[in-house]
């Protein structure tokens, strides 16, 4: 067996309407199921999204588990740390993301220069951490994969 690519991420969420607004309206994902506006989602229990690129049938699936679901444990734990979303190819696109996140009231948890990527870290309404990143122009990590292990530094935009 050989993995070809990461196909999709599935997240449990407390409130589907809140999470749909975050992923669709703040991060710009294209909602594909169920169709229509957020009001039509009541009782649907799930929502699927695809990135604007249309790379695959769906890349994100949200499943509502309700307000009584256990929260994510804080600190070091087994499980997902974060997932990364490439949002462009320049720091200007990261700056635009900072502006949009600020307008939407989404706090930035961190900003890191990974030398091959420049990254912002945020959390969704349920506390799932998301890395928003750009590949640094001119860095050829394919020719030198050791660059991926370069110690990170604070990102200055």
C-alpha atoms as an extended CHARMM CRD file, in Angstrom:
* protein
*
       157  EXT
         1         1  UNK       CA              0.0000000000        0.0000000000        0.0000000000  PROA      1               0.0000000000
         2         2  UNK       CA              1.1020000000        3.5650000000       -0.7110000000  PROA      2               0.0000000000
         3         3  UNK       CA             -0.6210000000        6.7150000000        0.5130000000  PROA      3               0.0000000000
         4         4  UNK       CA             -1.1700000000        9.0440000000       -2.4450000000  PROA      4               0.0000000000
         5         5  UNK       CA             -2.2800000000       12.2030000000       -0.5850000000  PROA      5               0.0000000000
         6         6  UNK       CA             -4.2160000000       13.3510000000        2.4440000000  PROA      6               0.0000000000
         7         7  UNK       CA             -7.8160000000       13.0210000000        1.3550000000  PROA      7               0.0000000000
         8         8  UNK       CA             -9.9240000000       14.6630000000        4.0340000000  PROA      8               0.0000000000
         9         9  UNK       CA            -10.2740000000       15.5720000000        7.7020000000  PROA      9               0.0000000000
        10        10  UNK       CA            -13.3580000000       14.7380000000        9.7810000000  PROA      10              0.0000000000
        11        11  UNK       CA            -14.0630000000       16.7450000000       12.9460000000  PROA      11              0.0000000000
        12        12  UNK       CA            -16.6700000000       16.3460000000       15.6550000000  PROA      12              0.0000000000
        13        13  UNK       CA            -18.2010000000       19.7300000000       16.5250000000  PROA      13              0.0000000000
        14        14  UNK       CA            -20.5690000000       20.8740000000       19.2690000000  PROA      14              0.0000000000
        15        15  UNK       CA            -22.6330000000       23.3180000000       17.2250000000  PROA      15              0.0000000000
        16        16  UNK       CA            -22.8170000000       22.7250000000       13.4960000000  PROA      16              0.0000000000
        17        17  UNK       CA            -24.1660000000       26.2010000000       12.6860000000  PROA      17              0.0000000000
        18        18  UNK       CA            -21.2650000000       27.9050000000       14.4880000000  PROA      18              0.0000000000
        19        19  UNK       CA            -18.6720000000       25.6410000000       12.8790000000  PROA      19              0.0000000000
        20        20  UNK       CA            -20.1780000000       26.0110000000        9.3990000000  PROA      20              0.0000000000
        21        21  UNK       CA            -19.9870000000       29.7940000000        9.7120000000  PROA      21              0.0000000000
        22        22  UNK       CA            -16.3310000000       29.5570000000       10.8190000000  PROA      22              0.0000000000
        23        23  UNK       CA            -15.1350000000       27.1990000000        8.0750000000  PROA      23              0.0000000000
        24        24  UNK       CA            -17.2930000000       28.7150000000        5.3120000000  PROA      24              0.0000000000
        25        25  UNK       CA            -17.4180000000       32.4170000000        6.1500000000  PROA      25              0.0000000000
        26        26  UNK       CA            -14.0820000000       32.9670000000        7.9140000000  PROA      26              0.0000000000
        27        27  UNK       CA            -11.8050000000       30.4280000000        6.1970000000  PROA      27              0.0000000000
        28        28  UNK       CA            -13.5680000000       30.4730000000        2.8180000000  PROA      28              0.0000000000
        29        29  UNK       CA            -14.2800000000       26.7480000000        2.3310000000  PROA      29              0.0000000000
        30        30  UNK       CA            -16.9170000000       25.8990000000       -0.2720000000  PROA      30              0.0000000000
        31        31  UNK       CA            -19.8210000000       24.0830000000        1.4140000000  PROA      31              0.0000000000
        32        32  UNK       CA            -21.0060000000       21.1770000000       -0.7150000000  PROA      32              0.0000000000
        33        33  UNK       CA            -23.3490000000       19.2000000000        1.6110000000  PROA      33              0.0000000000
        34        34  UNK       CA            -25.9540000000       19.8470000000        2.7270000000  PROA      34              0.0000000000
        35        35  UNK       CA            -26.7230000000       22.6860000000        0.3600000000  PROA      35              0.0000000000
        36        36  UNK       CA            -28.3420000000       25.9700000000        1.2260000000  PROA      36              0.0000000000
        37        37  UNK       CA            -27.8040000000       28.3460000000        4.0880000000  PROA      37              0.0000000000
        38        38  UNK       CA            -27.0340000000       27.6250000000        7.7210000000  PROA      38              0.0000000000
        39        39  UNK       CA            -30.7180000000       27.6760000000        8.7400000000  PROA      39              0.0000000000
        40        40  UNK       CA            -31.3350000000       24.6580000000        6.5220000000  PROA      40              0.0000000000
        41        41  UNK       CA            -28.6570000000       22.6820000000        8.3840000000  PROA      41              0.0000000000
        42        42  UNK       CA            -30.7000000000       22.3680000000       11.5790000000  PROA      42              0.0000000000
        43        43  UNK       CA            -31.0470000000       18.6660000000       12.2950000000  PROA      43              0.0000000000
        44        44  UNK       CA            -28.8210000000       17.6300000000        9.3790000000  PROA      44              0.0000000000
        45        45  UNK       CA            -26.0120000000       16.5800000000       11.7160000000  PROA      45              0.0000000000
        46        46  UNK       CA            -23.1750000000       17.0660000000        9.2420000000  PROA      46              0.0000000000
        47        47  UNK       CA            -21.6860000000       19.4110000000        6.6720000000  PROA      47              0.0000000000
        48        48  UNK       CA            -19.0620000000       18.7370000000        3.9930000000  PROA      48              0.0000000000
        49        49  UNK       CA            -16.6800000000       21.2160000000        2.3970000000  PROA      49              0.0000000000
        50        50  UNK       CA            -14.2230000000       21.3570000000       -0.4770000000  PROA      50              0.0000000000
        51        51  UNK       CA            -11.4270000000       23.8450000000       -0.9770000000  PROA      51              0.0000000000
        52        52  UNK       CA            -11.9360000000       26.3650000000       -3.7870000000  PROA      52              0.0000000000
        53        53  UNK       CA             -9.4110000000       24.4060000000       -5.8790000000  PROA      53              0.0000000000
        54        54  UNK       CA            -11.8990000000       21.5530000000       -6.3190000000  PROA      54              0.0000000000
        55        55  UNK       CA             -9.0430000000       19.0650000000       -5.8190000000  PROA      55              0.0000000000
        56        56  UNK       CA            -11.3120000000       16.3070000000       -4.5160000000  PROA      56              0.0000000000
        57        57  UNK       CA            -14.9250000000       15.5040000000       -3.6440000000  PROA      57              0.0000000000
        58        58  UNK       CA            -14.5600000000       16.7550000000       -0.0440000000  PROA      58              0.0000000000
        59        59  UNK       CA            -11.6910000000       17.7550000000        2.1920000000  PROA      59              0.0000000000
        60        60  UNK       CA            -13.4870000000       18.5690000000        5.4260000000  PROA      60              0.0000000000
        61        61  UNK       CA            -16.4710000000       16.9030000000        7.0860000000  PROA      61              0.0000000000
        62        62  UNK       CA            -18.0490000000       18.2520000000       10.2630000000  PROA      62              0.0000000000
        63        63  UNK       CA            -20.2600000000       15.9920000000       12.3860000000  PROA      63              0.0000000000
        64        64  UNK       CA            -22.3630000000       17.5790000000       15.1120000000  PROA      64              0.0000000000
        65        65  UNK       CA            -22.1250000000       15.8270000000       18.4870000000  PROA      65              0.0000000000
        66        66  UNK       CA            -24.0160000000       18.3880000000       20.5920000000  PROA      66              0.0000000000
        67        67  UNK       CA            -23.3290000000       20.6980000000       23.5280000000  PROA      67              0.0000000000
        68        68  UNK       CA            -22.7200000000       17.9050000000       26.0680000000  PROA      68              0.0000000000
        69        69  UNK       CA            -19.7200000000       16.4410000000       24.2100000000  PROA      69              0.0000000000
        70        70  UNK       CA            -16.4910000000       16.2680000000       26.2180000000  PROA      70              0.0000000000
        71        71  UNK       CA            -14.0520000000       19.0980000000       25.4570000000  PROA      71              0.0000000000
        72        72  UNK       CA            -10.6140000000       18.5020000000       23.9880000000  PROA      72              0.0000000000
        73        73  UNK       CA             -8.1240000000       17.9560000000       26.8080000000  PROA      73              0.0000000000
        74        74  UNK       CA             -5.6330000000       20.7870000000       27.2670000000  PROA      74              0.0000000000
        75        75  UNK       CA             -1.8690000000       20.4190000000       27.0830000000  PROA      75              0.0000000000
        76        76  UNK       CA              0.1880000000       17.4920000000       25.8690000000  PROA      76              0.0000000000
        77        77  UNK       CA             -2.0220000000       14.5940000000       24.8680000000  PROA      77              0.0000000000
        78        78  UNK       CA             -2.3000000000       11.8440000000       22.3220000000  PROA      78              0.0000000000
        79        79  UNK       CA             -4.2580000000       12.8210000000       19.2330000000  PROA      79              0.0000000000
        80        80  UNK       CA             -4.2690000000       15.4890000000       16.5890000000  PROA      80              0.0000000000
        81        81  UNK       CA             -2.1610000000       18.5650000000       17.3090000000  PROA      81              0.0000000000
        82        82  UNK       CA             -3.3090000000       20.6180000000       14.3140000000  PROA      82              0.0000000000
        83        83  UNK       CA             -3.9930000000       20.4120000000       10.6020000000  PROA      83              0.0000000000
        84        84  UNK       CA             -2.4450000000       22.7310000000        8.0340000000  PROA      84              0.0000000000
        85        85  UNK       CA             -4.1360000000       24.7000000000        5.2890000000  PROA      85              0.0000000000
        86        86  UNK       CA             -2.0410000000       26.3120000000        2.5800000000  PROA      86              0.0000000000
        87        87  UNK       CA             -3.5170000000       29.7450000000        1.9350000000  PROA      87              0.0000000000
        88        88  UNK       CA             -1.0970000000       31.1460000000       -0.6310000000  PROA      88              0.0000000000
        89        89  UNK       CA              2.4570000000       31.7200000000       -1.7390000000  PROA      89              0.0000000000
        90        90  UNK       CA              3.4320000000       35.0550000000       -0.1780000000  PROA      90              0.0000000000
        91        91  UNK       CA              3.5860000000       36.8870000000        3.1140000000  PROA      91              0.0000000000
        92        92  UNK       CA              1.1140000000       39.3870000000        1.6310000000  PROA      92              0.0000000000
        93        93  UNK       CA             -1.4730000000       36.5900000000        1.6690000000  PROA      93              0.0000000000
        94        94  UNK       CA             -0.6380000000       35.8970000000        5.3290000000  PROA      94              0.0000000000
        95        95  UNK       CA             -1.0370000000       39.5960000000        6.0980000000  PROA      95              0.0000000000
        96        96  UNK       CA             -4.4400000000       39.5390000000        4.4150000000  PROA      96              0.0000000000
        97        97  UNK       CA             -5.3440000000       36.4820000000        6.5270000000  PROA      97              0.0000000000
        98        98  UNK       CA             -4.3520000000       38.3910000000        9.6840000000  PROA      98              0.0000000000
        99        99  UNK       CA             -6.6400000000       41.2450000000        8.6140000000  PROA      99              0.0000000000
       100       100  UNK       CA             -9.5770000000       38.9100000000        7.9100000000  PROA      100             0.0000000000
       101       101  UNK       CA             -9.0850000000       36.9510000000       11.1370000000  PROA      101             0.0000000000
       102       102  UNK       CA             -8.9870000000       40.2020000000       13.0950000000  PROA      102             0.0000000000
       103       103  UNK       CA            -12.2160000000       41.3800000000       11.4200000000  PROA      103             0.0000000000
       104       104  UNK       CA            -13.8740000000       38.0580000000       12.3190000000  PROA      104             0.0000000000
       105       105  UNK       CA            -12.6480000000       38.2180000000       15.9140000000  PROA      105             0.0000000000
       106       106  UNK       CA            -10.5240000000       35.0630000000       15.5750000000  PROA      106             0.0000000000
       107       107  UNK       CA             -7.4240000000       35.2490000000       17.7870000000  PROA      107             0.0000000000
       108       108  UNK       CA             -4.0530000000       34.2560000000       16.3700000000  PROA      108             0.0000000000
       109       109  UNK       CA             -2.4480000000       31.7610000000       18.7550000000  PROA      109             0.0000000000
       110       110  UNK       CA              1.0100000000       31.9680000000       17.2110000000  PROA      110             0.0000000000
       111       111  UNK       CA              3.0820000000       32.9240000000       14.1710000000  PROA      111             0.0000000000
       112       112  UNK       CA              6.1220000000       30.8610000000       13.1820000000  PROA      112             0.0000000000
       113       113  UNK       CA              8.8480000000       31.0080000000       10.5470000000  PROA      113             0.0000000000
       114       114  UNK       CA              9.4990000000       27.3430000000        9.7160000000  PROA      114             0.0000000000
       115       115  UNK       CA             11.9580000000       28.4590000000        6.9920000000  PROA      115             0.0000000000
       116       116  UNK       CA             10.1150000000       26.3920000000        4.3580000000  PROA      116             0.0000000000
       117       117  UNK       CA              6.7410000000       27.8000000000        5.4350000000  PROA      117             0.0000000000
       118       118  UNK       CA              5.4740000000       30.8750000000        7.2250000000  PROA      118             0.0000000000
       119       119  UNK       CA              2.5940000000       29.9430000000        9.4980000000  PROA      119             0.0000000000
       120       120  UNK       CA             -0.2160000000       31.4120000000       11.5710000000  PROA      120             0.0000000000
       121       121  UNK       CA             -1.9810000000       29.2770000000       14.1820000000  PROA      121             0.0000000000
       122       122  UNK       CA             -5.6440000000       29.6580000000       15.1060000000  PROA      122             0.0000000000
       123       123  UNK       CA             -8.3320000000       27.4970000000       16.6920000000  PROA      123             0.0000000000
       124       124  UNK       CA            -11.8020000000       26.6700000000       15.4230000000  PROA      124             0.0000000000
       125       125  UNK       CA            -14.8530000000       27.1530000000       17.6970000000  PROA      125             0.0000000000
       126       126  UNK       CA            -14.2610000000       23.7200000000       19.2830000000  PROA      126             0.0000000000
       127       127  UNK       CA            -10.5680000000       24.2940000000       19.9820000000  PROA      127             0.0000000000
       128       128  UNK       CA             -9.1300000000       22.3160000000       17.0430000000  PROA      128             0.0000000000
       129       129  UNK       CA             -5.8690000000       24.0180000000       16.1130000000  PROA      129             0.0000000000
       130       130  UNK       CA             -5.3530000000       25.0200000000       12.4850000000  PROA      130             0.0000000000
       131       131  UNK       CA             -2.1260000000       26.1130000000       10.8150000000  PROA      131             0.0000000000
       132       132  UNK       CA             -2.6030000000       28.6260000000        7.9950000000  PROA      132             0.0000000000
       133       133  UNK       CA              0.5850000000       28.6970000000        5.9480000000  PROA      133             0.0000000000
       134       134  UNK       CA              2.3680000000       29.7570000000        2.7860000000  PROA      134             0.0000000000
       135       135  UNK       CA              5.3380000000       28.0190000000        1.1910000000  PROA      135             0.0000000000
       136       136  UNK       CA              8.2870000000       30.4070000000        1.3230000000  PROA      136             0.0000000000
       137       137  UNK       CA              9.2320000000       31.4740000000       -2.2250000000  PROA      137             0.0000000000
       138       138  UNK       CA             12.6970000000       30.3740000000       -3.3370000000  PROA      138             0.0000000000
       139       139  UNK       CA             13.0670000000       27.5860000000       -0.7540000000  PROA      139             0.0000000000
       140       140  UNK       CA             13.5100000000       24.2370000000       -2.5050000000  PROA      140             0.0000000000
       141       141  UNK       CA             12.7590000000       21.7180000000        0.2450000000  PROA      141             0.0000000000
       142       142  UNK       CA             12.4130000000       18.9620000000       -2.3680000000  PROA      142             0.0000000000
       143       143  UNK       CA             16.0890000000       19.3470000000       -3.2780000000  PROA      143             0.0000000000
       144       144  UNK       CA             17.0890000000       19.5370000000        0.4010000000  PROA      144             0.0000000000
       145       145  UNK       CA             14.5080000000       17.8100000000        2.6690000000  PROA      145             0.0000000000
       146       146  UNK       CA             16.6610000000       18.5830000000        5.7300000000  PROA      146             0.0000000000
       147       147  UNK       CA             15.3240000000       22.1620000000        5.4970000000  PROA      147             0.0000000000
       148       148  UNK       CA             12.0230000000       20.8430000000        6.9040000000  PROA      148             0.0000000000
       149       149  UNK       CA             13.8040000000       20.1170000000       10.1970000000  PROA      149             0.0000000000
       150       150  UNK       CA             15.3200000000       23.6000000000       10.5680000000  PROA      150             0.0000000000
       151       151  UNK       CA             14.4900000000       24.9500000000       14.0500000000  PROA      151             0.0000000000
       152       152  UNK       CA             11.5530000000       27.3790000000       13.8670000000  PROA      152             0.0000000000
       153       153  UNK       CA             11.8080000000       31.0840000000       14.6000000000  PROA      153             0.0000000000
       154       154  UNK       CA              9.2410000000       33.7760000000       15.4300000000  PROA      154             0.0000000000
       155       155  UNK       CA              7.4800000000       35.0690000000       12.3060000000  PROA      155             0.0000000000
       156       156  UNK       CA              7.6850000000       38.7730000000       11.6100000000  PROA      156             0.0000000000
       157       157  UNK       CA              5.1310000000       39.9670000000        9.0880000000  PROA      157             0.0000000000
